[in-house]
């Protein structure tokens, strides 16, 4: 989970993931809209590969990257626990406010 959060913490890496959600791309194609060098983009892709969010395949001399969204499922499940927690807390707060308002009238 720490590796996922680290990978997602950078805006350039999030941009790369969004680009890959539209289909496979080379590192050069991913670097172009970011106004970033090939080496810079390659470092970001490496972090995403370590987090298993991106898979790379070599075709000739070209590295083609593809999104692997499966690790985000675990992250979403973890976050959903907190969503339910806050939803329950906010429901309880709403109920308490309504009870307070009813008691005042």
Short mmCIF file of C-alpha atoms in Angstrom, two decimals:
data_model
loop_
_atom_site.label_atom_id
_atom_site.label_comp_id
_atom_site.label_asym_id
_atom_site.label_seq_id
_atom_site.Cartn_x
_atom_site.Cartn_y
_atom_site.Cartn_z
CA UNK A 1 0.00 0.00 0.00
CA UNK A 2 2.86 2.40 0.79
CA UNK A 3 4.31 1.82 -2.68
CA UNK A 4 0.95 2.63 -4.24
CA UNK A 5 0.56 5.86 -2.28
CA UNK A 6 4.12 6.88 -3.14
CA UNK A 7 3.49 6.19 -6.82
CA UNK A 8 0.21 8.14 -6.80
CA UNK A 9 1.64 11.07 -4.84
CA UNK A 10 3.22 12.73 -7.87
CA UNK A 11 1.07 14.68 -10.36
CA UNK A 12 3.22 13.59 -13.31
CA UNK A 13 2.69 9.93 -12.44
CA UNK A 14 -1.05 10.48 -12.07
CA UNK A 15 -1.03 12.13 -15.50
CA UNK A 16 0.81 9.11 -16.94
CA UNK A 17 -1.80 6.77 -15.46
CA UNK A 18 -4.62 8.85 -16.96
CA UNK A 19 -2.89 8.76 -20.35
CA UNK A 20 -2.49 5.01 -20.12
CA UNK A 21 -6.15 4.61 -19.23
CA UNK A 22 -6.79 5.56 -22.87
CA UNK A 23 -4.49 2.81 -24.14
CA UNK A 24 -0.87 1.67 -24.32
CA UNK A 25 1.84 4.23 -25.04
CA UNK A 26 5.60 4.49 -25.32
CA UNK A 27 7.64 6.34 -22.72
CA UNK A 28 8.31 9.05 -25.31
CA UNK A 29 4.59 9.48 -25.94
CA UNK A 30 3.99 9.75 -22.20
CA UNK A 31 6.78 12.32 -21.79
CA UNK A 32 5.63 14.67 -24.57
CA UNK A 33 2.55 16.29 -22.95
CA UNK A 34 4.42 16.64 -19.66
CA UNK A 35 7.18 18.73 -21.26
CA UNK A 36 9.58 16.25 -19.69
CA UNK A 37 12.69 14.52 -20.92
CA UNK A 38 12.59 10.85 -21.87
CA UNK A 39 14.84 10.11 -18.87
CA UNK A 40 12.50 11.97 -16.50
CA UNK A 41 9.44 10.17 -17.80
CA UNK A 42 11.29 6.88 -17.66
CA UNK A 43 12.00 7.41 -13.94
CA UNK A 44 8.31 8.09 -13.29
CA UNK A 45 7.31 5.00 -15.27
CA UNK A 46 9.80 2.96 -13.24
CA UNK A 47 8.08 4.03 -9.99
CA UNK A 48 4.71 3.05 -11.49
CA UNK A 49 6.14 -0.33 -12.58
CA UNK A 50 7.44 -0.93 -9.05
CA UNK A 51 3.94 -0.23 -7.75
CA UNK A 52 2.61 -2.70 -10.37
CA UNK A 53 0.38 0.04 -11.81
CA UNK A 54 2.17 -0.10 -15.16
CA UNK A 55 3.48 -3.01 -17.17
CA UNK A 56 6.21 -2.50 -19.75
CA UNK A 57 6.83 -4.65 -22.79
CA UNK A 58 9.74 -4.28 -25.13
CA UNK A 59 8.87 -4.35 -28.81
CA UNK A 60 12.09 -4.06 -30.76
CA UNK A 61 13.87 -1.07 -29.24
CA UNK A 62 10.66 0.51 -27.96
CA UNK A 63 9.23 0.19 -24.46
CA UNK A 64 5.43 0.06 -24.58
CA UNK A 65 3.62 0.80 -21.33
CA UNK A 66 0.19 -0.45 -20.35
CA UNK A 67 -1.98 0.38 -17.36
CA UNK A 68 -2.57 -2.32 -14.76
CA UNK A 69 -5.36 -0.96 -12.57
CA UNK A 70 -5.72 -4.12 -10.45
CA UNK A 71 -3.58 -2.83 -7.54
CA UNK A 72 -5.94 0.13 -7.21
CA UNK A 73 -8.70 -2.31 -6.26
CA UNK A 74 -6.92 -3.06 -2.97
CA UNK A 75 -6.46 0.65 -2.39
CA UNK A 76 -10.11 1.34 -3.09
CA UNK A 77 -11.19 -1.44 -0.68
CA UNK A 78 -9.00 0.11 2.01
CA UNK A 79 -10.40 3.59 1.37
CA UNK A 80 -13.98 2.27 1.32
CA UNK A 81 -13.58 1.27 4.98
CA UNK A 82 -12.97 4.91 5.86
CA UNK A 83 -15.77 6.09 3.61
CA UNK A 84 -18.20 3.89 5.54
CA UNK A 85 -16.71 5.15 8.81
CA UNK A 86 -17.25 8.80 7.89
CA UNK A 87 -20.66 8.13 6.40
CA UNK A 88 -21.78 6.50 9.66
CA UNK A 89 -20.30 9.36 11.70
CA UNK A 90 -21.99 12.02 9.56
CA UNK A 91 -25.33 10.18 9.77
CA UNK A 92 -24.99 10.13 13.56
CA UNK A 93 -24.16 13.85 13.58
CA UNK A 94 -27.17 14.63 11.40
CA UNK A 95 -29.42 12.65 13.74
CA UNK A 96 -28.01 14.43 16.79
CA UNK A 97 -28.55 17.85 15.19
CA UNK A 98 -32.15 16.95 14.30
CA UNK A 99 -32.78 15.70 17.86
CA UNK A 100 -31.29 18.90 19.27
CA UNK A 101 -33.41 21.06 16.99
CA UNK A 102 -36.56 19.08 17.88
CA UNK A 103 -35.83 19.45 21.60
CA UNK A 104 -35.47 23.22 21.24
CA UNK A 105 -38.88 23.62 19.61
#
